[in-house]
CSV table of C-alpha atoms in Angstrom, one decimal:
chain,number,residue,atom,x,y,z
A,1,UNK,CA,6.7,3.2,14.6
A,2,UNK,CA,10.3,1.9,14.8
A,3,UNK,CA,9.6,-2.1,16.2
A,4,UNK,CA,12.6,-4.2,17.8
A,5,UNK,CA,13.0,-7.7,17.7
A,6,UNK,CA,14.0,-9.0,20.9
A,7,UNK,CA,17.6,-11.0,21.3
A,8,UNK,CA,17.6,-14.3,19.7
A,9,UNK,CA,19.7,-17.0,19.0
A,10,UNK,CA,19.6,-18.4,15.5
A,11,UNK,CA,20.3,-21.9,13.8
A,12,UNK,CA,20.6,-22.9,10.0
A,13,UNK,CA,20.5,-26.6,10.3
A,14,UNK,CA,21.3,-28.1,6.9
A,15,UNK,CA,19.1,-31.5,7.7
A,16,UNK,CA,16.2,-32.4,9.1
A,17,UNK,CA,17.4,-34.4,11.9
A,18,UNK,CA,19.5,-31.6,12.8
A,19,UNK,CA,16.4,-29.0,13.1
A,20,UNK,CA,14.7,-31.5,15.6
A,21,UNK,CA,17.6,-31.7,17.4
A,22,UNK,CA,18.4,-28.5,17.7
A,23,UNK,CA,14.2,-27.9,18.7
A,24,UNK,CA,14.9,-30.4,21.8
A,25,UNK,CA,18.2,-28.6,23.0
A,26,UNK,CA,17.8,-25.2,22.1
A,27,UNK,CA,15.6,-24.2,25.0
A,28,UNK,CA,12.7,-21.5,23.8
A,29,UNK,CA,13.5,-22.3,20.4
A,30,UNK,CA,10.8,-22.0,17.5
A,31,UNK,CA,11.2,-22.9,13.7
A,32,UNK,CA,10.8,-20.1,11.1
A,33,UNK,CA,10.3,-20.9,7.1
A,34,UNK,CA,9.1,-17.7,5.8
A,35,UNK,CA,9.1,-15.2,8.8
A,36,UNK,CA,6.2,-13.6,7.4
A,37,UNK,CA,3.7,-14.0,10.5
A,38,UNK,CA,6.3,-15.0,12.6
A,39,UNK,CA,8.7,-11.9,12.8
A,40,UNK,CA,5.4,-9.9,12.6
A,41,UNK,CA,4.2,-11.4,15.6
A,42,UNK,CA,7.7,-11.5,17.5
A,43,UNK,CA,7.7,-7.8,16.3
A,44,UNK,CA,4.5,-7.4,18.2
A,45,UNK,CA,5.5,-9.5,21.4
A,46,UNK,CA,2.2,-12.1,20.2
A,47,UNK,CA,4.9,-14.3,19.7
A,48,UNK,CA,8.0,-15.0,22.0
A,49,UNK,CA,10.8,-17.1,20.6
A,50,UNK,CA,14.6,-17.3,22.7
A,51,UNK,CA,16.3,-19.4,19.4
A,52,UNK,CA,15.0,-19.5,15.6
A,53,UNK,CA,15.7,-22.4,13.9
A,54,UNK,CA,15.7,-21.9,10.1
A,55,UNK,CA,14.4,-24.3,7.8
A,56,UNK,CA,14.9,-22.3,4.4
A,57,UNK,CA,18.3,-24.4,4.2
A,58,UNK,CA,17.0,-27.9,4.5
A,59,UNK,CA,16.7,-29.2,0.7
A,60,UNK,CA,14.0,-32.1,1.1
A,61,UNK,CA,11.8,-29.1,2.6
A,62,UNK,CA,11.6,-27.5,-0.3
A,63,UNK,CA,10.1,-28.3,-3.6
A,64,UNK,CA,6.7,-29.5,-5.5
A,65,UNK,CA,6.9,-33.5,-6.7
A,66,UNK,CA,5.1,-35.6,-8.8
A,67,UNK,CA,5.2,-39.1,-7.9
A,68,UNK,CA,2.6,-40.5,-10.1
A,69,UNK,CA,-0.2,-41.3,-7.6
A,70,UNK,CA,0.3,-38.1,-5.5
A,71,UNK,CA,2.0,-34.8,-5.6
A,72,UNK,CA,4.5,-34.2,-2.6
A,73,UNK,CA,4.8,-30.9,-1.2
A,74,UNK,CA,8.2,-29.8,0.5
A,75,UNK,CA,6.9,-27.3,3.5
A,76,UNK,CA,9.4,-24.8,3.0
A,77,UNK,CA,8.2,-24.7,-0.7
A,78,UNK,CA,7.8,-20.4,-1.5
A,79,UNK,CA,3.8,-19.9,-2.1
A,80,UNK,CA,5.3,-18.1,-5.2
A,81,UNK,CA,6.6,-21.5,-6.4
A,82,UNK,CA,3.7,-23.7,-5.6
A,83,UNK,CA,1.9,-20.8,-8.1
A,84,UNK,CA,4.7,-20.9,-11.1
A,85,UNK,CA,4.8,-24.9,-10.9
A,86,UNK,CA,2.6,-26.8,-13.9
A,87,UNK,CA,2.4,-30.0,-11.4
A,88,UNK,CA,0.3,-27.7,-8.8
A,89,UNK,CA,-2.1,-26.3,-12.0
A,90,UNK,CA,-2.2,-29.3,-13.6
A,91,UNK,CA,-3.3,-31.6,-10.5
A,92,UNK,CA,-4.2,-29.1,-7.5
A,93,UNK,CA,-5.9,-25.9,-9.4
A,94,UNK,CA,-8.1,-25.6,-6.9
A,95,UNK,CA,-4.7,-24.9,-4.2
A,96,UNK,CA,-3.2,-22.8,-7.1
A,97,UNK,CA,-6.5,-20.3,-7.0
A,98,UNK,CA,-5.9,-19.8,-3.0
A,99,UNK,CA,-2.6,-19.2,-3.4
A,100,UNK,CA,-3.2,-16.8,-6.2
A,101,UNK,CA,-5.1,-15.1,-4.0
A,102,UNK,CA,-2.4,-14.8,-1.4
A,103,UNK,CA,-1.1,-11.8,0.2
A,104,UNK,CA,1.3,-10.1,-2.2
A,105,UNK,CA,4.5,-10.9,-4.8
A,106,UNK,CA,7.5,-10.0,-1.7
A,107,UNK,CA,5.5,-12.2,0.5
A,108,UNK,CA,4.6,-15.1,-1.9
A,109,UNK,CA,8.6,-15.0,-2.5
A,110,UNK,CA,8.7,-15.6,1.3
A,111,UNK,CA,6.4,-17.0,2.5
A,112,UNK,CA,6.0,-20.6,2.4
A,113,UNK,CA,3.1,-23.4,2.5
A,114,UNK,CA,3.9,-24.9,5.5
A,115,UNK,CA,4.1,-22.0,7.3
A,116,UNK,CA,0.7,-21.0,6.6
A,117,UNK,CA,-0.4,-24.1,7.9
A,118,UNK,CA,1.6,-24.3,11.0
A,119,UNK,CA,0.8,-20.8,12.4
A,120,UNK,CA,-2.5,-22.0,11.8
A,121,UNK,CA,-4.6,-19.0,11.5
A,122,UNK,CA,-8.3,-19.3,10.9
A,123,UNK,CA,-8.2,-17.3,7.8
A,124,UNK,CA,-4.9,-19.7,6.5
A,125,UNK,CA,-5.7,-19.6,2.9
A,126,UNK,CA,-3.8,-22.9,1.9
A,127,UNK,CA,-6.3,-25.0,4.4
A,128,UNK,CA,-9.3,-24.6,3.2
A,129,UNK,CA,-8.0,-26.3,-0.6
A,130,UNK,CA,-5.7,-29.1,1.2
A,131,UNK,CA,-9.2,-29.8,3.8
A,132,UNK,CA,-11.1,-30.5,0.4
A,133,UNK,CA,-8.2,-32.8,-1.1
A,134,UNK,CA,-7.4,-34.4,2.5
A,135,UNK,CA,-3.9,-33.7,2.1
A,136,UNK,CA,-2.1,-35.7,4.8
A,137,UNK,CA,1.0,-34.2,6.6
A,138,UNK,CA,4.1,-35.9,7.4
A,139,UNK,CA,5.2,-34.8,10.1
A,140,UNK,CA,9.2,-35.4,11.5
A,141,UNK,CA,10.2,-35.4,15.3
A,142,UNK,CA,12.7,-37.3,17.1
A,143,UNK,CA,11.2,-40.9,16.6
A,144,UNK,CA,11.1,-39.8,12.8
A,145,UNK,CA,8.1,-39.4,10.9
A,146,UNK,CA,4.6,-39.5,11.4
A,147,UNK,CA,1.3,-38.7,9.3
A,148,UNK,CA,-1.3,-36.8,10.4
A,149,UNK,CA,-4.6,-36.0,8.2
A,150,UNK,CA,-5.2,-32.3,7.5
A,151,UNK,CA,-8.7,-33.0,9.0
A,152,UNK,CA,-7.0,-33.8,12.0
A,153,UNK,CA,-4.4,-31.1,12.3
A,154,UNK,CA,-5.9,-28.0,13.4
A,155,UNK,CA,-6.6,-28.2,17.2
A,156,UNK,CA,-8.3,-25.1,18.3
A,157,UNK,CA,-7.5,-21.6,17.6
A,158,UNK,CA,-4.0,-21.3,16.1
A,159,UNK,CA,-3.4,-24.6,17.7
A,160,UNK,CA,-2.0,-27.4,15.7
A,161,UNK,CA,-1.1,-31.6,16.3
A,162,UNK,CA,2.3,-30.4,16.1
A,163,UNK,CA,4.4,-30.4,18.9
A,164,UNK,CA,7.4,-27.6,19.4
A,165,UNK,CA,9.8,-30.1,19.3
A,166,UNK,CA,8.5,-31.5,15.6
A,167,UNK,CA,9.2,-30.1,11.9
A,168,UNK,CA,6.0,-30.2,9.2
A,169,UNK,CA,7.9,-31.9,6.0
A,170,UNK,CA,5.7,-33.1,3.4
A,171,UNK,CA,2.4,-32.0,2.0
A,172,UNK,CA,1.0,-35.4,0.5
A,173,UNK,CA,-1.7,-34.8,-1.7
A,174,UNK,CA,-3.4,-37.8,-3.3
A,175,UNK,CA,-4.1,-37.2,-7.0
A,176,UNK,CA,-8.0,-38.0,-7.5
A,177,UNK,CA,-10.5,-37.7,-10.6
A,178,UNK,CA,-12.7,-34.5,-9.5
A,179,UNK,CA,-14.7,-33.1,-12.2
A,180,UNK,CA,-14.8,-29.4,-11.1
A,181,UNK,CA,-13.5,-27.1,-8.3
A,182,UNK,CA,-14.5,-23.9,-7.2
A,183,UNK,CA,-13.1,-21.0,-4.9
A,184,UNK,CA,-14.3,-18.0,-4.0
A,185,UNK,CA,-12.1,-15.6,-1.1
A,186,UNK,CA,-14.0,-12.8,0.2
A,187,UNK,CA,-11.4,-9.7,1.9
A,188,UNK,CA,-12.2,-5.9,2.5
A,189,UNK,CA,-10.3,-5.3,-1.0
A,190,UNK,CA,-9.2,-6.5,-4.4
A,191,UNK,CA,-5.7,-7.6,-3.8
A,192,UNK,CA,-3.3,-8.5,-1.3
A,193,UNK,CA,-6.4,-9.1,1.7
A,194,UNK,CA,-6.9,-11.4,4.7
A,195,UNK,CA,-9.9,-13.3,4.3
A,196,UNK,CA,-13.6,-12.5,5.4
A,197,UNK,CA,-14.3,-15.7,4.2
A,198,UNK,CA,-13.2,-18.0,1.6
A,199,UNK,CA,-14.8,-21.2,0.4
A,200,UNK,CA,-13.2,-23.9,-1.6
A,201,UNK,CA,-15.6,-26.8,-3.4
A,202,UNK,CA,-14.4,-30.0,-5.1
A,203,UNK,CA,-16.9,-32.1,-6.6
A,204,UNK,CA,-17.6,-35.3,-8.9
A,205,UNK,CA,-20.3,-35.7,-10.8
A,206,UNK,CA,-21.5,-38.7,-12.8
A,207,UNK,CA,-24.1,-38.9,-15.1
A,208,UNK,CA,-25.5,-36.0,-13.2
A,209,UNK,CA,-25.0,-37.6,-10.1
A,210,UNK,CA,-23.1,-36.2,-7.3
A,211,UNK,CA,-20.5,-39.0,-6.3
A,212,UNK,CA,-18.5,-36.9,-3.9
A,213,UNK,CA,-18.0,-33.3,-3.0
A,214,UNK,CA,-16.2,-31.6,-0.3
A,215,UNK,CA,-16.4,-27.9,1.0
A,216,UNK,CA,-14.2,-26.3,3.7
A,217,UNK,CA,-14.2,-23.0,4.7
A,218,UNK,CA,-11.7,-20.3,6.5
A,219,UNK,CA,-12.1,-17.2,8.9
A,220,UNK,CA,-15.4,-18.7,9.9
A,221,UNK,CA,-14.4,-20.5,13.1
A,222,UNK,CA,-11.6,-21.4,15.4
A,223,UNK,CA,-9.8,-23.3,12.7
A,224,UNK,CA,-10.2,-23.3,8.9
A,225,UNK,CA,-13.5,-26.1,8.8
A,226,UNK,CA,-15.2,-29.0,6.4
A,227,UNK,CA,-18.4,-28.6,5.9
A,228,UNK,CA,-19.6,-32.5,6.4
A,229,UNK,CA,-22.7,-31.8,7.0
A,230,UNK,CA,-23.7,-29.9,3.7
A,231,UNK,CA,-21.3,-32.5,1.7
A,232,UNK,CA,-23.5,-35.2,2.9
A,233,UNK,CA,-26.6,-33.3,1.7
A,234,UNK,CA,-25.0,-33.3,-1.4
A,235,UNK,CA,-23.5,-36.8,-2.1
A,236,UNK,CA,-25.4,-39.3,-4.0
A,237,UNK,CA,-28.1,-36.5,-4.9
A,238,UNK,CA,-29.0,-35.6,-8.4
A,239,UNK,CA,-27.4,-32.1,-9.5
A,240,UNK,CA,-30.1,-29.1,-9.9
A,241,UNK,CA,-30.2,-25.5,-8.7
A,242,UNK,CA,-33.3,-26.3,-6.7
A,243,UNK,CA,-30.9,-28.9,-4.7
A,244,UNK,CA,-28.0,-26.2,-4.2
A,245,UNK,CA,-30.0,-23.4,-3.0
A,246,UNK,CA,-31.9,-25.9,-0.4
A,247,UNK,CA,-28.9,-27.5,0.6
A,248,UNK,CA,-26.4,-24.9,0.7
A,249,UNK,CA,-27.7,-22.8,3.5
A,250,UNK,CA,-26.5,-26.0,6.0
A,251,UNK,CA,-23.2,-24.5,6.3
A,252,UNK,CA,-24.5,-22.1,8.1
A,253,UNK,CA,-25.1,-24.3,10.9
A,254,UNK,CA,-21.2,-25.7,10.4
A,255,UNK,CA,-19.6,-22.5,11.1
A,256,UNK,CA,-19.1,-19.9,14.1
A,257,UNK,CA,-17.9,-17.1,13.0
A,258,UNK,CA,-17.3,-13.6,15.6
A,259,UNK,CA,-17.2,-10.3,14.9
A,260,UNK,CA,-13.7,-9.0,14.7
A,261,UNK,CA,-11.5,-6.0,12.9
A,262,UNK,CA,-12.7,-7.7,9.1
A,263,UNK,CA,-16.0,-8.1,9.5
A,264,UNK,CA,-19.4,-9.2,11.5
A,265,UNK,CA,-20.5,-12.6,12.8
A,266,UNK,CA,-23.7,-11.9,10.9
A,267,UNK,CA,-22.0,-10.9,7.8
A,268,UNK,CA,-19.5,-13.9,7.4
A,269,UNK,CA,-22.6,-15.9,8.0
A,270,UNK,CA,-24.6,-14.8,4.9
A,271,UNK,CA,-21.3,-14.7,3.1
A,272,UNK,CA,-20.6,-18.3,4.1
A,273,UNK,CA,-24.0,-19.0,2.6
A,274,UNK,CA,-23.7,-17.3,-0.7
A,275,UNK,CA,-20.1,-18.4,-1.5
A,276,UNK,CA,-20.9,-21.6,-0.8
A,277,UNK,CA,-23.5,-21.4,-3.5
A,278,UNK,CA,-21.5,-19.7,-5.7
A,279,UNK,CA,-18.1,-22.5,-5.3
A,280,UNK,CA,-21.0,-25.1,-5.8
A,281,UNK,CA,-22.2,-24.1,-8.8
A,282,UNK,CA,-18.8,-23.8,-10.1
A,283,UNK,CA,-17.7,-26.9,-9.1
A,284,UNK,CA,-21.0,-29.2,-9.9
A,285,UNK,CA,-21.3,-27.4,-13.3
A,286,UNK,CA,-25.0,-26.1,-12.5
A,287,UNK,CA,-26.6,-24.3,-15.1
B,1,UNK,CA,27.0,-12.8,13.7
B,2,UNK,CA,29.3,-12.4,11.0
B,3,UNK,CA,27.3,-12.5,7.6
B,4,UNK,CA,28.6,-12.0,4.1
B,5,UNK,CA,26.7,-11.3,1.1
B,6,UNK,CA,26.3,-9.4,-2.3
B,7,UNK,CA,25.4,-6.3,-2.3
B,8,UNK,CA,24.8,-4.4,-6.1
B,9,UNK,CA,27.1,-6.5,-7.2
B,10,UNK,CA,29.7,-6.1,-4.4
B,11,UNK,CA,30.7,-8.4,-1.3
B,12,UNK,CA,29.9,-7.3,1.8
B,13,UNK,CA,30.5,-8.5,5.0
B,14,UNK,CA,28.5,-7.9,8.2
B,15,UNK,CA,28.9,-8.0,11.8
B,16,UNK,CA,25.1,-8.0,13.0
B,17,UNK,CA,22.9,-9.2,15.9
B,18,UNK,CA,21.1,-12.6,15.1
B,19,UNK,CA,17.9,-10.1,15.3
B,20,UNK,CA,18.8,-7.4,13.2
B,21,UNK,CA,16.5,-7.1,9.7
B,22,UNK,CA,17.9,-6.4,6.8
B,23,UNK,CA,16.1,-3.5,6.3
B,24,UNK,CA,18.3,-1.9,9.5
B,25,UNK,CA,21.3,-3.0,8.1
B,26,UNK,CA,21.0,-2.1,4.7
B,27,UNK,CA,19.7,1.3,6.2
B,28,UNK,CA,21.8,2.0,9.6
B,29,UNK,CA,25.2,0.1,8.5
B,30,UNK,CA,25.3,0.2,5.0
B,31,UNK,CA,24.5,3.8,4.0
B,32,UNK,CA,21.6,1.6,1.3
B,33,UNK,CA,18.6,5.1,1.8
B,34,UNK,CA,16.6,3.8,-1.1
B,35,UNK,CA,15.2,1.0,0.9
B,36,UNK,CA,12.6,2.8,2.8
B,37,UNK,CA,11.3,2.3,6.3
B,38,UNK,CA,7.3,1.6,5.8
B,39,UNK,CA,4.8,-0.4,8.1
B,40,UNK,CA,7.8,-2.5,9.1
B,41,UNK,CA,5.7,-6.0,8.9
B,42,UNK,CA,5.0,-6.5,5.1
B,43,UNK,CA,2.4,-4.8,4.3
B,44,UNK,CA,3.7,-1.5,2.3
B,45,UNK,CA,6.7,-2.8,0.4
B,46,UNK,CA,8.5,0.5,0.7
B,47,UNK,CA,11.6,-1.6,2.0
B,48,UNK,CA,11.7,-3.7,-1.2
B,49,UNK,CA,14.9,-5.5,-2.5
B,50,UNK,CA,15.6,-7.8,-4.8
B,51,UNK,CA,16.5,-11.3,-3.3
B,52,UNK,CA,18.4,-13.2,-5.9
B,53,UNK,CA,16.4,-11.5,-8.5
B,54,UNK,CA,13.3,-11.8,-6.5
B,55,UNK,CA,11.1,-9.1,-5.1
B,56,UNK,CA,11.2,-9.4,-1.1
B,57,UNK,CA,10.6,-6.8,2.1
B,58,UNK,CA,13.5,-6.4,3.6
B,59,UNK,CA,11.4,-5.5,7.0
B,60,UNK,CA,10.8,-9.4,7.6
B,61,UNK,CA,14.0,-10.6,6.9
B,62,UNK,CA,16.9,-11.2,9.3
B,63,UNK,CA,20.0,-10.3,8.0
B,64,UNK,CA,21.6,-13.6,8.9
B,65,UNK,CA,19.0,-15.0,6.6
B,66,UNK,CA,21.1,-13.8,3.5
B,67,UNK,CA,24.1,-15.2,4.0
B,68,UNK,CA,25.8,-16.1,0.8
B,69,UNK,CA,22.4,-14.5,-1.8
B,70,UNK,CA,22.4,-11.8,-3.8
B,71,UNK,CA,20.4,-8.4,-3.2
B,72,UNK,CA,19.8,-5.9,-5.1
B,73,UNK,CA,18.7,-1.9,-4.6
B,74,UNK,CA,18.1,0.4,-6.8
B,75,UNK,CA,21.6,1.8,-6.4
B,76,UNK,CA,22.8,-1.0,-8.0
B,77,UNK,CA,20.5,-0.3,-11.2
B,78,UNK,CA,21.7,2.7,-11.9
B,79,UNK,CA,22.8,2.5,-15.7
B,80,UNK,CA,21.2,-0.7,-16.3
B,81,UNK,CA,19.3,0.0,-19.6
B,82,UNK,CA,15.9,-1.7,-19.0
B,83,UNK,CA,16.0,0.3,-15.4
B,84,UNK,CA,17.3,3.8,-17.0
B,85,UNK,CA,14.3,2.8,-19.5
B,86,UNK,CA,11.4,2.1,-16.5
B,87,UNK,CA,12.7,5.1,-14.9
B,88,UNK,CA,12.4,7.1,-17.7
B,89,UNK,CA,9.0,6.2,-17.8
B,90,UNK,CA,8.1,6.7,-14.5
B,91,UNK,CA,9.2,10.1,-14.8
B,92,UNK,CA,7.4,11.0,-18.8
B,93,UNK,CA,4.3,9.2,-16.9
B,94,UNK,CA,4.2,10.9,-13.4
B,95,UNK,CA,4.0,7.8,-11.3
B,96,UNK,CA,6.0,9.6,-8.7
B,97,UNK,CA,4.6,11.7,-6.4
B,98,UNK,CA,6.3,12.1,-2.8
B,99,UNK,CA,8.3,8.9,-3.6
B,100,UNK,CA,8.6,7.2,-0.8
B,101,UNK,CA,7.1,4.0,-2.5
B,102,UNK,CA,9.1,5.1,-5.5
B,103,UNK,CA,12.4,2.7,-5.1
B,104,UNK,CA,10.4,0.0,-4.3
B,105,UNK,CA,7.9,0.3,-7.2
B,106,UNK,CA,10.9,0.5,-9.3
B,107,UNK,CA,12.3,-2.8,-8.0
B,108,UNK,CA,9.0,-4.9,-8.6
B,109,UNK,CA,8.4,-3.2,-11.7
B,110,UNK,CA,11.8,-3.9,-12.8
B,111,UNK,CA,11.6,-7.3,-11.7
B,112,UNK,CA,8.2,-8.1,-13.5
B,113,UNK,CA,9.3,-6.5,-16.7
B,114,UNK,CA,12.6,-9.0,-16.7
B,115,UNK,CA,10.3,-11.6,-16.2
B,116,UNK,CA,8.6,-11.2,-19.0
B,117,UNK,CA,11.3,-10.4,-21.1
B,118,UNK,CA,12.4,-13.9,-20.1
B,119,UNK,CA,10.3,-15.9,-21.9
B,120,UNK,CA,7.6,-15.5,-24.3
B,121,UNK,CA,5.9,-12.3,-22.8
B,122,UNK,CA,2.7,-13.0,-21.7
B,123,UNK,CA,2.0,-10.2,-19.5
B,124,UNK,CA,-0.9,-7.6,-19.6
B,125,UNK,CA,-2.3,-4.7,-17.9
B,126,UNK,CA,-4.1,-7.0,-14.9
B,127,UNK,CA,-0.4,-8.7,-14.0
B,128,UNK,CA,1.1,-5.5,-13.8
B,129,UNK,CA,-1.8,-4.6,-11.3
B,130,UNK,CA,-0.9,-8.3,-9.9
B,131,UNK,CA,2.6,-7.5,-9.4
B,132,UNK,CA,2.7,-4.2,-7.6
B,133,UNK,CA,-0.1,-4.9,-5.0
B,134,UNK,CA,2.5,-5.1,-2.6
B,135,UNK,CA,3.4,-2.1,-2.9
B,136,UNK,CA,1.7,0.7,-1.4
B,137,UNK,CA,1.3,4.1,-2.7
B,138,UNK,CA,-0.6,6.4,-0.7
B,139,UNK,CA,-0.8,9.6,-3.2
B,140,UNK,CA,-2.3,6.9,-5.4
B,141,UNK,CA,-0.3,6.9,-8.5
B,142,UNK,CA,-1.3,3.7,-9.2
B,143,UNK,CA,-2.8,4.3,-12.6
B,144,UNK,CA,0.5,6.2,-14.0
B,145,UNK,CA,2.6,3.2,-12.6
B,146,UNK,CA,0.5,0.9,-14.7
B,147,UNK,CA,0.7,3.0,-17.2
B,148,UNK,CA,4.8,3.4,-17.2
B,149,UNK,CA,5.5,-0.4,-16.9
B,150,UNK,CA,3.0,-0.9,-19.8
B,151,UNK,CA,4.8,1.6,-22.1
B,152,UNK,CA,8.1,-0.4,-21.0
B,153,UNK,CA,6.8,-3.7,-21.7
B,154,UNK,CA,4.9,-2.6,-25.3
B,155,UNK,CA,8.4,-2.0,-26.2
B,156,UNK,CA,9.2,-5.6,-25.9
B,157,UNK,CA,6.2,-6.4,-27.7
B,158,UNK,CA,6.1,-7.6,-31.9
B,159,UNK,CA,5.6,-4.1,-33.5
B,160,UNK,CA,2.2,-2.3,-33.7
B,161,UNK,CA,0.6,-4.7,-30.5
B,162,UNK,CA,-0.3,-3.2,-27.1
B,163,UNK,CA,-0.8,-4.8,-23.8
């Protein structure tokens, strides 16, 4: 197989402010971080671009902050990065373990965070961890910046609240007290795998008390998914295993997987079931 | 587009269509055969260069993307002692096989090891694993590349500890 990229036009803008103008001018013109599903898909022809605009060049894109109450996320920030910085395993461990879990070392050196969101797979890796925190996105354009929930930005299939003419800039992720985490990814291998299904569970528990959890989910529907349903089952409950294995089985009824080239509707569905029991009892300490 | 970068150590300067990948002009312009055509959309890491040190496929990258970094092949290794050493290796070891995933196994490997020389080494058989799963080999000679990075590394290691 010998593929061809088709004739493009291509644009390094050095701000931000550039890249949005140069999104409104340049007619047919698409924003690539990484490249890594985006060349692959232009490769393909599932993806048409005329103009690229690169944003590997814009310096407030890129890099992980601390800034006390939350942790800012450039969206150009390398997945590689986000894995060798202490501020993301010291405040988001349960983002580092998707990430770790993330395609391969080339790509992780390419790819970036806010790619993985934008492109907005239903097996992105990097949602189902920023849907549990409630990351918020900040989101530039020409009448400058707006935020958007994570909860609120993934449309329909690969479809996002972002228009073409807007940049993703910031991952904000409010720093909160959780008292465990858990994350399981399911793929067809070991290593460097799309998932099947991959769960991620934040929870905090109080005197054996569940005061808040959260569970969201990828490859299981149109768009990577919160469980509300099951987390409401949960909250305010007393931890046991008795509770867990009752409850969990509720995002079944949250989810709608198909069958596709990974795997079977039926299959993700048990899957969803048991991982969810499995990220629980990780992350509400059950004996 | 006119693109200049570092190539092995040397500047080079390109004349290259906005779509071009660097894997076609390493390949087709620059005479670079080490850098191997593979899948083509990231999944083998037969086209495998070093970006600034780092391990990238040079399939998904346009070649006006590099302007001004530094990459690096194993043509530019040759004679670099921790390289001659790896390669060494890899040859006592038999992790070659039809080598077409060779070159690139060399470049992650290489990579890895200088990582860990780096700082306080804290690398063991499962990162070597880690590192190299983007890098396909299908005579599966997996095991011996483990086992030829770990000789390399043990080297670097106080005396009398393995990985």
């Amino acid at each position: 197989m010998y593929y061809k990229l088709p004739r493009i036009e291509y644009y390094r803008p050095k701000t931000l402010e550039e890249a949005v103008r140069l999104l409104e001018e340049v007619e047919g013109s698409k924003v690539i971080a990484g490249g890594t599903d985006l060349l692959v898909d232009m490769k393909t022809s599932r993806a048409k671009a005329r103009a690229l605009v690169d944003v590997n060049s814009i310096a407030e894109l890129r890099g992980v902050e601390d800034l006390g109450e939350v942790v800012r996320i450039g969206a150009a920030t390398k997945l590689q990065e986000l894995l060798e910085s202490p501020i993301i395993s010291e405040n988001l461990p349960l983002l580092r373990a998707a990430v770790e879990s993330m395609a391969s070392w080339q790509i992780r050196n390419m790819a970036t965070i806010g790619g993985n969101l934008c492109n907005a797979s239903p097996a992105a890796d990097t949602a189902p961890p920023l849907l549990a925190y409630e990351a918020e996105l900040v989101i530039a354009g020409r009448g400058g910046l707006r935020t958007v929930p994570i909860t609120k930005f993934f449309t329909g299939y690969r479809r996002t609240a972002l228009s073409p003419t807007e940049v993703l800039k910031d991952i904000i992720v409010r720093k909160s007290e959780w008292t465990g985490w858990g994350y399981i990814k399911l793929g067809r291998r070991g290593g460097f795998t799309l998932s099947v299904v991959a769960v991620a569970a934040l929870a905090r528990v109080r005197d054996g008390v569940i005061e808040d959890v959260r569970i969201a989910l990828n490859s299981v529907a149109p768009t990577p998914v919160r469980a509300y349903r099951t987390e409401e089952a949960l909250r305010g409950r007393e931890v046991s295993r008795d509770l867990l294995e009752k409850v969990a089985r509720t995002v079944v009824d949250e989810i709608s997987p198909i069958d596709d080239v990974r795997s079977t509707a039926w299959y993700r569905r048990e899957m969803s079931y048991r991982l969810a029991l499995d990220a629980l009892t990780e992350a509400l300490g059950v004996k | 587009m006119r693109v200049a970068f570092t190539l092995n150590g040397h500047r080079v300067e390109v004349d290259v269509e906005s779509s071009e990948t660097l894997l076609d002009t390493l390949r087709l312009r620059l005479g670079v055969k080490s850098v191997k055509r593979g899948c083509e959309r990231g999944e083998c890491g037969a086209c495998s260069v070093l970006l600034d040190g780092r391990p990238v496929v040079s399939c998904l990258l346009l070649t006006v993307q590099v302007e001004g970094r530094e990459i690096v092949t194993v043509e530019g290794l040759y004679g670099d002692e921790l390289f001659e050493e790896l390669f060494e290796e890899f040859s006592k070891n038999f992790a070659i096989q039809c080598g077409y995933c060779t070159p690139g196994m060399l470049l992650t490997s290489y990579a890895l090891v200088k990582r860990a020389s780096g700082g306080p080494l804290r690398v063991s058989g499962d990162h070597i694993v880690k590192a190299i799963e983007g890098n396909l080999c299908r005579c599966g000679t997996y095991p011996r590349v483990v086992r030829a990075v770990s000789r390399v590394l043990e080297r670097r290691l106080p005396s009398g500890s393995r990985l």
